[in-house]
Tab-separated table of C-alpha atoms and ligand atoms in Angstrom:
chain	number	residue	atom	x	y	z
A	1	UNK	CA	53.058	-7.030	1.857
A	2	UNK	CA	52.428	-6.372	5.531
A	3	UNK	CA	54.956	-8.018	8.054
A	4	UNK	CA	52.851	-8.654	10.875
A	5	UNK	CA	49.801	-10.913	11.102
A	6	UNK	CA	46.956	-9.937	9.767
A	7	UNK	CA	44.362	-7.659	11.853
A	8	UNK	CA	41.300	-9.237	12.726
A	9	UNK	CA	38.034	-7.287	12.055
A	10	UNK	CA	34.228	-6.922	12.881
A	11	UNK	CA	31.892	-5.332	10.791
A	12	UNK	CA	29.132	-4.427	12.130
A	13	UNK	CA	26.540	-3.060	9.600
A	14	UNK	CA	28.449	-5.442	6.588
A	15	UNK	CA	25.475	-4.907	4.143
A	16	UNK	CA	25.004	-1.582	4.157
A	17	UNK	CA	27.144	0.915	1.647
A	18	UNK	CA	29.933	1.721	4.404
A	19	UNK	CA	29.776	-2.200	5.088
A	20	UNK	CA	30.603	-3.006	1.617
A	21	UNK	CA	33.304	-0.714	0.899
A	22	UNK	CA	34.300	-1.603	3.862
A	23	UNK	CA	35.056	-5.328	2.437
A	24	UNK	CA	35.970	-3.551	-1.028
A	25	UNK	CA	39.035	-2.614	0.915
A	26	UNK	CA	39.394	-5.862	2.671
A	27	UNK	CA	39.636	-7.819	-0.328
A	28	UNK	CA	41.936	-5.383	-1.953
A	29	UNK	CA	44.781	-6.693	0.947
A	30	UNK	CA	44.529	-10.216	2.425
A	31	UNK	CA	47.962	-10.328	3.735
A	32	UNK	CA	46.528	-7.406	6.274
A	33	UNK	CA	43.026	-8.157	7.056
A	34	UNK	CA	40.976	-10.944	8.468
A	35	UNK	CA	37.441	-11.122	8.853
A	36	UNK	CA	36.631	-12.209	12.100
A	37	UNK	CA	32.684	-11.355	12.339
A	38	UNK	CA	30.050	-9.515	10.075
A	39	UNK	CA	26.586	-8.387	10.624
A	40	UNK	CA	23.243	-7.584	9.073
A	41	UNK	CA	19.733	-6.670	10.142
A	42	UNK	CA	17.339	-8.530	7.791
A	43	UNK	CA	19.157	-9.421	3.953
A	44	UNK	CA	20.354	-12.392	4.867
A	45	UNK	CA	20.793	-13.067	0.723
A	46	UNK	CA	23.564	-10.320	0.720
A	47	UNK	CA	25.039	-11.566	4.422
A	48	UNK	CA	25.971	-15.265	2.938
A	49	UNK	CA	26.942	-14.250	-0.231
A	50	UNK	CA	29.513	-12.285	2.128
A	51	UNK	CA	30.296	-14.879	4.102
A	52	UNK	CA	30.977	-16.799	1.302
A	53	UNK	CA	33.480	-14.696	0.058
A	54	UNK	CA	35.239	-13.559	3.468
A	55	UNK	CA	34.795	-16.882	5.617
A	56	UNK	CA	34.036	-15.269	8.934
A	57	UNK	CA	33.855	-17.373	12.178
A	58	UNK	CA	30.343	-15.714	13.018
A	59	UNK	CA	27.718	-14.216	11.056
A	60	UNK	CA	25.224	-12.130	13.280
A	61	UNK	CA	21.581	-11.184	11.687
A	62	UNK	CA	19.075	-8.936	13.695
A	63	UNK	CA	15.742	-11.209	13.418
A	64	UNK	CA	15.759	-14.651	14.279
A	65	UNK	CA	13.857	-15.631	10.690
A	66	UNK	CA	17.096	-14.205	8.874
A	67	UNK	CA	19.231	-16.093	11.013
A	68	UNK	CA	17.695	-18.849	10.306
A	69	UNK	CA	17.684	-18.685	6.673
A	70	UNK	CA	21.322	-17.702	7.043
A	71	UNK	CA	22.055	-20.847	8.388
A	72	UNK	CA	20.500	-22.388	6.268
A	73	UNK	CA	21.797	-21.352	3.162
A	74	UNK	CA	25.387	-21.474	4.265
A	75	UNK	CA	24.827	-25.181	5.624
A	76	UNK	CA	24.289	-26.163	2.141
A	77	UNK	CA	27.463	-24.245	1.206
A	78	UNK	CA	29.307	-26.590	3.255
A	79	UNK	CA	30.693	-23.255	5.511
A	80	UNK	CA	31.825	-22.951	9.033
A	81	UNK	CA	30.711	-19.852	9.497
A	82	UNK	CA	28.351	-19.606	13.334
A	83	UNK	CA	25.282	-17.743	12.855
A	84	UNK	CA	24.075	-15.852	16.269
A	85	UNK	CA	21.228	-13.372	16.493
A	86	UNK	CA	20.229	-10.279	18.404
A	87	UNK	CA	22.046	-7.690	20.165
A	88	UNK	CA	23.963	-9.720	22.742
A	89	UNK	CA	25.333	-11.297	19.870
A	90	UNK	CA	26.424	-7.915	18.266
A	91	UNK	CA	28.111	-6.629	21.743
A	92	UNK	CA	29.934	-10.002	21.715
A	93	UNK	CA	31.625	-9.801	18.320
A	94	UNK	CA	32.521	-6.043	18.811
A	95	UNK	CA	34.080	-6.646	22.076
A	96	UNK	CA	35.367	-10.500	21.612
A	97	UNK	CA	39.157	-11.268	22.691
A	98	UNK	CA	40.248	-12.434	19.121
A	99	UNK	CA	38.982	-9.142	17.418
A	100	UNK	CA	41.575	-5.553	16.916
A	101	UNK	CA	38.862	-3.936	14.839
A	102	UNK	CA	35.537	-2.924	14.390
A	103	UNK	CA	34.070	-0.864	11.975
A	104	UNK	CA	30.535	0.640	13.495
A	105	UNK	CA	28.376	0.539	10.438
A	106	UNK	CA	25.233	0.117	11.760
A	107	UNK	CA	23.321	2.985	11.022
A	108	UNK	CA	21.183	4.658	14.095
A	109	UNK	CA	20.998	4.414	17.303
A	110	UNK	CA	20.864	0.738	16.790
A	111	UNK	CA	25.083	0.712	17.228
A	112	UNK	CA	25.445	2.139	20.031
A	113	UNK	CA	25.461	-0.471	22.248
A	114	UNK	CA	27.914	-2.661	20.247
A	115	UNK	CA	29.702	0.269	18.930
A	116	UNK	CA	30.206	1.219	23.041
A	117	UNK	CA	31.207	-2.395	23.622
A	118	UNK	CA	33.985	-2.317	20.974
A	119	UNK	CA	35.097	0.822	22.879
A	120	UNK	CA	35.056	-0.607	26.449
A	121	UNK	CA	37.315	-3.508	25.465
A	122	UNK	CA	39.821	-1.664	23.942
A	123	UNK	CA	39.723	-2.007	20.078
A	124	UNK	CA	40.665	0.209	17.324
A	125	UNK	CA	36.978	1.765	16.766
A	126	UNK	CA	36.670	2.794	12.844
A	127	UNK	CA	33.305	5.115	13.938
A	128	UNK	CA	30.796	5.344	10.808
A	129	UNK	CA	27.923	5.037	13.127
A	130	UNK	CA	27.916	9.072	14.024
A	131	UNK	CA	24.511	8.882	15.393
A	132	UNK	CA	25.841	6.703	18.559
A	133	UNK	CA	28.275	9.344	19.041
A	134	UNK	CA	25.626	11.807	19.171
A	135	UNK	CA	23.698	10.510	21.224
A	136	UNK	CA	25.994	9.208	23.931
A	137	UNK	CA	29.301	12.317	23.244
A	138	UNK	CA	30.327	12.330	26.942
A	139	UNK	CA	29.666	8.571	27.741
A	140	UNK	CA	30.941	7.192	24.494
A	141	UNK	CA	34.743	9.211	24.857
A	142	UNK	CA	34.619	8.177	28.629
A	143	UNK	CA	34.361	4.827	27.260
A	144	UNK	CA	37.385	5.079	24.682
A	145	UNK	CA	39.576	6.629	27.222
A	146	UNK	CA	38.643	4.169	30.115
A	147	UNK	CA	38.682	0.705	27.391
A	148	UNK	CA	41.862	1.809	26.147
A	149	UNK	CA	40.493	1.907	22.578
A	150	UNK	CA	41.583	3.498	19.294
A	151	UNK	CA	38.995	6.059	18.252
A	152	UNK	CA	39.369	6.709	14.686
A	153	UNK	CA	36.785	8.596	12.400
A	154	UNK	CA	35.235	7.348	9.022
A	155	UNK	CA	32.688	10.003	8.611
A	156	UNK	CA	34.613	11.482	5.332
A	157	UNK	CA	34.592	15.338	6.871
A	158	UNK	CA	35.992	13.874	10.488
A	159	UNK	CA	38.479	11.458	8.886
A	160	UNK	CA	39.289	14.736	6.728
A	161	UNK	CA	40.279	16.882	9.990
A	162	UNK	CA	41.818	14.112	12.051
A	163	UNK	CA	44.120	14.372	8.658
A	164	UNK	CA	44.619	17.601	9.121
A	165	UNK	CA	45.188	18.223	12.758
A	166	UNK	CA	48.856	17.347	14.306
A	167	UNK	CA	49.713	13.540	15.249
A	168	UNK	CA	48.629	12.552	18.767
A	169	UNK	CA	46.300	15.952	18.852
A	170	UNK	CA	44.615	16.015	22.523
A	171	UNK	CA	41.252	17.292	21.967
A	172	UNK	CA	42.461	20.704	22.681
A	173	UNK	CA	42.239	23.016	19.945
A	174	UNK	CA	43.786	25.738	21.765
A	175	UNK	CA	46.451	24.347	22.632
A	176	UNK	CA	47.164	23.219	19.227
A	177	UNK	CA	46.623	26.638	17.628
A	178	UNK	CA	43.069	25.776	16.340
A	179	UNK	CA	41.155	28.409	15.508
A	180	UNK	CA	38.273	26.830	13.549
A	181	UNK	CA	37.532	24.022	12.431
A	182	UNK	CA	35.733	24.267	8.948
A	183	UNK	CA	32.977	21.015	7.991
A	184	UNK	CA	32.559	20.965	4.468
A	185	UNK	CA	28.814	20.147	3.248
A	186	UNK	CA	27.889	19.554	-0.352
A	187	UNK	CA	24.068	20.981	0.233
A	188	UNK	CA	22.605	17.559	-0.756
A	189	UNK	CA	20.181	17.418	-3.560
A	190	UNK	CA	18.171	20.554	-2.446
A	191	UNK	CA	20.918	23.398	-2.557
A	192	UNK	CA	19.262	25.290	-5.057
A	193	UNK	CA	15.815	23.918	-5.520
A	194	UNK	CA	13.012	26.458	-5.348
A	195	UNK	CA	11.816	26.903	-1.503
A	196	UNK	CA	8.421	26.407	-2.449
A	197	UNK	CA	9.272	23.480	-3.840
A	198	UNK	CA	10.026	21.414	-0.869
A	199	UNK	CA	7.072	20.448	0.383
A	200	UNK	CA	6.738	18.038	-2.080
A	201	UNK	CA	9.836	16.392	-2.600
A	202	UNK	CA	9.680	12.677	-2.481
A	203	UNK	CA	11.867	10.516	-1.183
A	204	UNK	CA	13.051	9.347	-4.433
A	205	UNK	CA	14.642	12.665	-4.985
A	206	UNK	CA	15.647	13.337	-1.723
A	207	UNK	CA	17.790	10.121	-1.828
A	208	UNK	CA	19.472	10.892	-4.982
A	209	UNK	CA	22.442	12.392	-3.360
A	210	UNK	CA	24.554	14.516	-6.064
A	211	UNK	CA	27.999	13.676	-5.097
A	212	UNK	CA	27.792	10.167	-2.642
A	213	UNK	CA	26.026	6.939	-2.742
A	214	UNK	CA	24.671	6.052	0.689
A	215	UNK	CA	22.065	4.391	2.520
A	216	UNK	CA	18.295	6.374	2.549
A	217	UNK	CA	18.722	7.642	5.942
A	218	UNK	CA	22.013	9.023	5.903
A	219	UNK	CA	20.924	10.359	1.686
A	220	UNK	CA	17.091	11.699	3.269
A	221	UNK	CA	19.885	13.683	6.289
A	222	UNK	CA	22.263	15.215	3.585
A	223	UNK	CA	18.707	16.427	1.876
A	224	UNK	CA	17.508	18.168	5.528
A	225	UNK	CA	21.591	19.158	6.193
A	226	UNK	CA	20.853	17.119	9.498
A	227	UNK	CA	24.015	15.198	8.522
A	228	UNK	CA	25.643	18.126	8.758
A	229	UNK	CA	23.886	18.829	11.607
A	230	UNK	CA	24.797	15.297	13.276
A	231	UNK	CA	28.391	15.750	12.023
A	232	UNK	CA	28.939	19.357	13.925
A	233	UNK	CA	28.017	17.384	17.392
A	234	UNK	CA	30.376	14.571	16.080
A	235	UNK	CA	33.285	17.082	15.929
A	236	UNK	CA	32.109	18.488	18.655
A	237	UNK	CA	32.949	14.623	20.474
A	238	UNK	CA	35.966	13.828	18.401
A	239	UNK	CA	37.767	16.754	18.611
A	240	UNK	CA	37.013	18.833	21.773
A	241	UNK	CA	35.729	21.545	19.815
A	242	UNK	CA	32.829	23.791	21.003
A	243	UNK	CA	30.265	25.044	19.111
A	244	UNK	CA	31.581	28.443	18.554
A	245	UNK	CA	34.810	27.365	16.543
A	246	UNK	CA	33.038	24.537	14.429
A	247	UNK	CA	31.802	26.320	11.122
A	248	UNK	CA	29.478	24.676	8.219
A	249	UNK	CA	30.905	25.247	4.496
A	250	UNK	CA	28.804	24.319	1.363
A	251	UNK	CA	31.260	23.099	-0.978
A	252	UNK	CA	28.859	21.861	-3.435
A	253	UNK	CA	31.753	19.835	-5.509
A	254	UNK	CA	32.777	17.254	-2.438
A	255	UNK	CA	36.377	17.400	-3.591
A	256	UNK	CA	37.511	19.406	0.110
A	257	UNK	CA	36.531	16.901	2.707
A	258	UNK	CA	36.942	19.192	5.779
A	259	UNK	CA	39.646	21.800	6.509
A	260	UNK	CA	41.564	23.120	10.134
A	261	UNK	CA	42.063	26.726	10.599
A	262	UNK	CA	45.016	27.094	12.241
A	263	UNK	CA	46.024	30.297	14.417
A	264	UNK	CA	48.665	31.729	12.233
A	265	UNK	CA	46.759	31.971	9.155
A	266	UNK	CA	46.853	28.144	7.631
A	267	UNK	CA	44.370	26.515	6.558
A	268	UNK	CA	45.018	22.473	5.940
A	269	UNK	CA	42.448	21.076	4.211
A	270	UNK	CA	42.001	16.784	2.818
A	271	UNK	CA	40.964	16.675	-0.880
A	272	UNK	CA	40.129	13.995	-2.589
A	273	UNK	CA	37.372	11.923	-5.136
A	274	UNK	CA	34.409	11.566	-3.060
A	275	UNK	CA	34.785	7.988	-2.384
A	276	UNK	CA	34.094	6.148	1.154
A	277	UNK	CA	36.651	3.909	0.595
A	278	UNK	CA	39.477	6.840	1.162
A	279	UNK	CA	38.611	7.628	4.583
A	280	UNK	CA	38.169	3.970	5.241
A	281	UNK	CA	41.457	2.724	4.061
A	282	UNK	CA	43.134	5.534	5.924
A	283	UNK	CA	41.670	4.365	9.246
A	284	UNK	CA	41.841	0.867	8.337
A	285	UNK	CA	45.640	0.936	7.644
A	286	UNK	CA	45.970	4.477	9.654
A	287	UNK	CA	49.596	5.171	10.705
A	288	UNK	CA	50.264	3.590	7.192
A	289	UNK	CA	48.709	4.423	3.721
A	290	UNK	CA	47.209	1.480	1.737
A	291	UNK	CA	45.650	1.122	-1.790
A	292	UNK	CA	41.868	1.826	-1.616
A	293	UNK	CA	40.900	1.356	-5.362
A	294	UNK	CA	40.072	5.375	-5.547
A	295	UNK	CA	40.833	7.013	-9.053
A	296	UNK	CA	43.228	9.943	-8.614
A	297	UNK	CA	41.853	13.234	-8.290
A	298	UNK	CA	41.740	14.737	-11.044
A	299	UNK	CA	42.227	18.797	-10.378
A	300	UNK	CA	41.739	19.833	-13.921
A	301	UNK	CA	38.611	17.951	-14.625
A	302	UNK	CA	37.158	19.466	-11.368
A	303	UNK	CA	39.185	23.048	-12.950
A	304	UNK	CA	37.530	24.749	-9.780
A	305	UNK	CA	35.841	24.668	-5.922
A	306	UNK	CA	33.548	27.072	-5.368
A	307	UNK	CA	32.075	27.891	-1.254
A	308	UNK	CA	28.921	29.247	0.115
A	309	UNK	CA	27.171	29.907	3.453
A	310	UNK	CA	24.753	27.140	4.761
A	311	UNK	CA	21.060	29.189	4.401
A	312	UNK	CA	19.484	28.189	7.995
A	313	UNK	CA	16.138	28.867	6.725
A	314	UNK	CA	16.384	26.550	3.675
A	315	UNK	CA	18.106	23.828	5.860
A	316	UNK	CA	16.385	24.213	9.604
A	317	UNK	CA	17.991	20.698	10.622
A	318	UNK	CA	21.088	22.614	11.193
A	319	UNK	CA	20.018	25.001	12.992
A	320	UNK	CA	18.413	22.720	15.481
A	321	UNK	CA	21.270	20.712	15.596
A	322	UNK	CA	23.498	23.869	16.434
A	323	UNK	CA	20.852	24.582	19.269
A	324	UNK	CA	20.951	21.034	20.730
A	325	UNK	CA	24.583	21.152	20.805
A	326	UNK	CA	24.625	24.442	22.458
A	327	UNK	CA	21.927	23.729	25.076
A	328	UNK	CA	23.551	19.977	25.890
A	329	UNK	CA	22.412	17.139	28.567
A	330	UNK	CA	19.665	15.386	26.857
A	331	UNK	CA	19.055	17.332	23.658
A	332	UNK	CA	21.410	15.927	21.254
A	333	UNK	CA	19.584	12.128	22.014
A	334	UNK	CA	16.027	13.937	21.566
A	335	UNK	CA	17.284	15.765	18.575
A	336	UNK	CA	18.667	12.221	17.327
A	337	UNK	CA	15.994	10.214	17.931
A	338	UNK	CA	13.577	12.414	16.999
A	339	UNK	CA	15.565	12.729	13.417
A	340	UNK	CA	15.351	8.891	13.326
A	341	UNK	CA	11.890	8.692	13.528
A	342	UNK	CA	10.911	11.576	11.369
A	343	UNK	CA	13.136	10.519	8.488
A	344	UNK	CA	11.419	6.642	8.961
A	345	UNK	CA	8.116	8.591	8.626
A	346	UNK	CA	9.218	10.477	5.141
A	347	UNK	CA	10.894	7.631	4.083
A	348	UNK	CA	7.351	5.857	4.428
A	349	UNK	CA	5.599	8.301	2.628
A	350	UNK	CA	3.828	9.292	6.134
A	351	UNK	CA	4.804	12.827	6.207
A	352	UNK	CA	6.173	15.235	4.155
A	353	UNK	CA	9.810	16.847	3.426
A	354	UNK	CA	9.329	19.519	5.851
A	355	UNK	CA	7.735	17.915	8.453
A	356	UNK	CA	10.525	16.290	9.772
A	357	UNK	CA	12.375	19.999	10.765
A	358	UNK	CA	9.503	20.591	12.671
A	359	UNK	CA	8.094	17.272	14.419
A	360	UNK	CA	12.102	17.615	15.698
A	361	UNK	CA	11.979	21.181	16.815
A	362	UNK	CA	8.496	20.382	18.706
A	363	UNK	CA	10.140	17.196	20.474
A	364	UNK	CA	13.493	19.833	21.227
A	365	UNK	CA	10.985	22.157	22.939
A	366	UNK	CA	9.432	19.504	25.241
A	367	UNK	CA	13.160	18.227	25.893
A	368	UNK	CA	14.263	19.258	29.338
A	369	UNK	CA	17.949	19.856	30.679
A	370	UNK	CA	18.205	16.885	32.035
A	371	UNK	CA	22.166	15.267	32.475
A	372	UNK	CA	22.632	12.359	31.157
A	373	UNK	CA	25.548	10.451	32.331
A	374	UNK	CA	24.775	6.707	32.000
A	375	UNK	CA	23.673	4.293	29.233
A	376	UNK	CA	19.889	3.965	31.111
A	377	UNK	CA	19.357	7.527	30.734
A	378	UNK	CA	21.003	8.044	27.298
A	379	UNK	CA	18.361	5.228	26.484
A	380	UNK	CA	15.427	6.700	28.402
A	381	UNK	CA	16.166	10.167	26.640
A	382	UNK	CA	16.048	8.445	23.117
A	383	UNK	CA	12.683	6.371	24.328
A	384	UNK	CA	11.127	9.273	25.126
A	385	UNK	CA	11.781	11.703	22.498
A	386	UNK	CA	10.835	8.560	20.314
A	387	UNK	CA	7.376	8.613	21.867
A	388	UNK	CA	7.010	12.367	21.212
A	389	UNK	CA	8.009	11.762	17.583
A	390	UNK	CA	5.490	9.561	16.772
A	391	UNK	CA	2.829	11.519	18.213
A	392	UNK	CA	4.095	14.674	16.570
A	393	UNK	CA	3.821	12.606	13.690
A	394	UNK	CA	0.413	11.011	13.922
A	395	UNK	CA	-1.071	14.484	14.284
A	396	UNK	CA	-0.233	15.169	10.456
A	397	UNK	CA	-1.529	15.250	8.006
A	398	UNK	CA	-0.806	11.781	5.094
A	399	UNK	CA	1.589	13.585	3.158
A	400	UNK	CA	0.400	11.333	-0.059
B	1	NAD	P1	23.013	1.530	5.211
B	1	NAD	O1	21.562	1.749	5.432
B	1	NAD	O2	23.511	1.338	3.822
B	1	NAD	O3	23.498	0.256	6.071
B	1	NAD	C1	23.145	0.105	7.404
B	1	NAD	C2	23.659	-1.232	7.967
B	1	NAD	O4	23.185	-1.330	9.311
B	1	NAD	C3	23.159	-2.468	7.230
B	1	NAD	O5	24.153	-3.445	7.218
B	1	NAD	C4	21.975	-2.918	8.090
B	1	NAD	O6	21.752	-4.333	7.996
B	1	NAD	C5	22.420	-2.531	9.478
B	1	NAD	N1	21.281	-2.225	10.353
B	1	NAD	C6	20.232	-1.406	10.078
B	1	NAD	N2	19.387	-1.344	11.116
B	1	NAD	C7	19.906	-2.144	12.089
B	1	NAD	C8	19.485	-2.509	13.397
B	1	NAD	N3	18.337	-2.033	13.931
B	1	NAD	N4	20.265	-3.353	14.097
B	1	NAD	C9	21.409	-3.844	13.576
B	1	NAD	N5	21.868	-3.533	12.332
B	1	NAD	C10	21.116	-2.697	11.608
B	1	NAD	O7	23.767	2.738	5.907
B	1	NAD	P2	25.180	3.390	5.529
B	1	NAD	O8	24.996	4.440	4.510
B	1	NAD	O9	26.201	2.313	5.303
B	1	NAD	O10	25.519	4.151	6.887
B	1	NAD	C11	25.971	3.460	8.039
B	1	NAD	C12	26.452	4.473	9.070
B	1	NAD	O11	27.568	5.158	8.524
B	1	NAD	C13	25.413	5.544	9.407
B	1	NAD	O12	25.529	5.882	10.755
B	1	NAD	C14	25.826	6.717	8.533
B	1	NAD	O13	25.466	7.964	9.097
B	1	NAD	C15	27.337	6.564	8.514
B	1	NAD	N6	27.990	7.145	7.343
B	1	NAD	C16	27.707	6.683	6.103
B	1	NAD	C17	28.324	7.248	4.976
B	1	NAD	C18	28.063	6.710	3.595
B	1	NAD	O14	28.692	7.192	2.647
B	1	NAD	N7	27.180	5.773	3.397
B	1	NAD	C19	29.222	8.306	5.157
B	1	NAD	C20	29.490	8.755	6.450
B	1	NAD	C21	28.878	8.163	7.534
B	2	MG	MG1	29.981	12.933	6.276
């Protein structure tokens, strides 16, 4: 049993799989967690059967319709919960008085503004939503330092080295004897497909991740290695690490979550089953350890890891990423947004596989070097690369 009262958390995102194992976790310990808010886009079906079960005060949905049926439906439940709608709404439960946490679940740019809200008033931020980080880095950690808030990682690889790296680390690898910091990267579906083959993947197959069960944009990103991609400008954020000392590992069995290279030789890695609900019950209950319903690993089952160099020409996402990284100001937002968009497209059956490597690299080389060191122009940047996406993407051909 915890002693003190129990925490009080928003989840924003509540439907999706980070949501839900999210509440997994929640359920697991009701002496320590209290749902103060969730939030969906459109399945209002899976947002009241939530409610039902976690009896938030407020329920926000994305589209007024959904909101509506969510009222609705839990009206005739007899529940209390308030529904709200749109992204005022979604700023209000991440940042509201009676909240200490909020998981940022939303996927996309779409949590950024609620996800920097959260930040600005202080909370303990559990940060799933890695594409807000990448496309705000500087503004985003000015935010958590200025709020007061508790940045903690859920991203399994960056909730892996924050394990790894010393308590109350500073963002300074130096002066912590960092030498590298190694990202671990199964290779997605595609590791060893033939090249030629690649043109015509669907997204069926590109979704059907070997190792983790995810949402299609995140699964579509492991299949590019633009999560990879995404997640080297995370750590980038997170951990004050420049380019040059972040390095991308294929570790095709997901069983070494991330690993810090450490000046005199060690090398402290996080192992575990590839399960969400590990890294989230570790920032959930994080200085403490709490049950998270995760099967122990089982080393002799897995009897061995095996590690191999990413191949930039099989996975050009990463590349690009590494570029945008390196060439900063706007770039990280265009490469983001432009990602978004593609992915939407493939996802859509609009274009193909390896389209979306190159409608982003044509939006990178229209992408000035702009600075951009407020929320308008971190929302211009992503506007504007959006624009270039779609015409990028109209100019192809129908991939089916
Ligand atoms: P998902 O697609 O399963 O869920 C996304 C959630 O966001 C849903 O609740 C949806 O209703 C909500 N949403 C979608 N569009 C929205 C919008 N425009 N406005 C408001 N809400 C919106 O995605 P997921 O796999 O749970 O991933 C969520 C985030 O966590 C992503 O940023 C992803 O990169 C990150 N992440 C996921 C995993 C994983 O294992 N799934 C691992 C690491 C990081
Ligand atoms: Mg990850």
């Amino acid at each position: 049993m915890a002693e003190s009262a129990p925490r009080r958390l928003t989840v924003l995102g509540a439907t999706g799989s980070i949501g839900q194992s999210t509440l997994d976790v929640v359920a697991r310990h009701p002496d320590r967690f209290e749902v103060h808010a969730l939030s969906a886009h459109r399945q209002h079906d899976k947002l009241l059967a939530l409610c039902l079960q976690f009896a938030p005060r407020y329920a926000v949905m994305g589209e007024a319709s959904a909101a509506e049926a969510l009222a609705s439906g839990l009206r005739a439940a007899g529940s209390a919960t308030e529904v709200l709608c749109g992204e005022a709404a979604l700023e209000q439960i991440a940042a509201a008085d009676a909240v200490d946490v909020v998981m940022a679940a939303i996927v996309g740019a779409a949590g950024l503004r609620p996800t920097l809200a959260a930040a600005r008033a202080g909370k303990k931020v559990l940060l799933a939503n890695k594409e807000a980080l990448v496309l705000s880095g500087q503004l985003f950690m000015d935010a958590v330092r200025s709020g007061g808030a508790t940045l903690l990682p859920i991203d399994s690889e960056h909730n892996a080295i924050f394990q790894a790296l010393p308590a109350g680390y500073a963002r300074d690898p130096a002066a912590a004897g960092v030498r590298r910091v190694l990202l671990t990267a199964s290779g997605g579906p595609f590791r060893t497909a033939p090249l030629a083959s690649l043109a015509a993947v669907t997204p069926e197959q590109a979704c059907a991740h070997p190792n983790w069960v995810m949402g299609r944009k995140i699964s579509v990103d492991s299949a590019t290695m633009m999560n990879k991609g995404l997640e080297v400008i995370e750590a980038h954020w997170l951990f004050g690490a420049a380019a040059d000392i972040i390095e991308v590992v294929v570790h095709p069995q997901s069983v070494i979550h991330s690993m810090v290279d450490y000046t005199d030789g060690s090398v402290i890695a996080q192992l575990g089953n590839p399960d969400m609900r590990t890294p989230i019950a570790h920032a959930m209950a994080w200085p403490e350890r709490i049950d998270a319903g995760v099967r122990p690993l089982d080393l002799f089952a897995i009897a061995r890891l095996d590690f191999e160099r990413p191949d930039l020409e099989r996975f050009p996402c990463l590349r690009l990423a590494f570029e945008a990284l390196r060439a900063g100001g706007a770039a990280p937002a265009v490469l983001n947004a432009a990602n978004e968009e593609a992915v939407a497209a493939f996802l859509a059956h609009r274009i193909g596989f390896l389209d979306i490597p190159a409608v982003i690299e044509a939006c990178l080389e229209r992408s000035g070097s702009q600075t951009v060191d407020s929320l308008d122009a971190v929302l211009a940047a992503d506007a504007c690369a959006r624009d270039w996406a779609r015409a990028e993407i109209s100019r192809r051909p129908l991939s089916r």
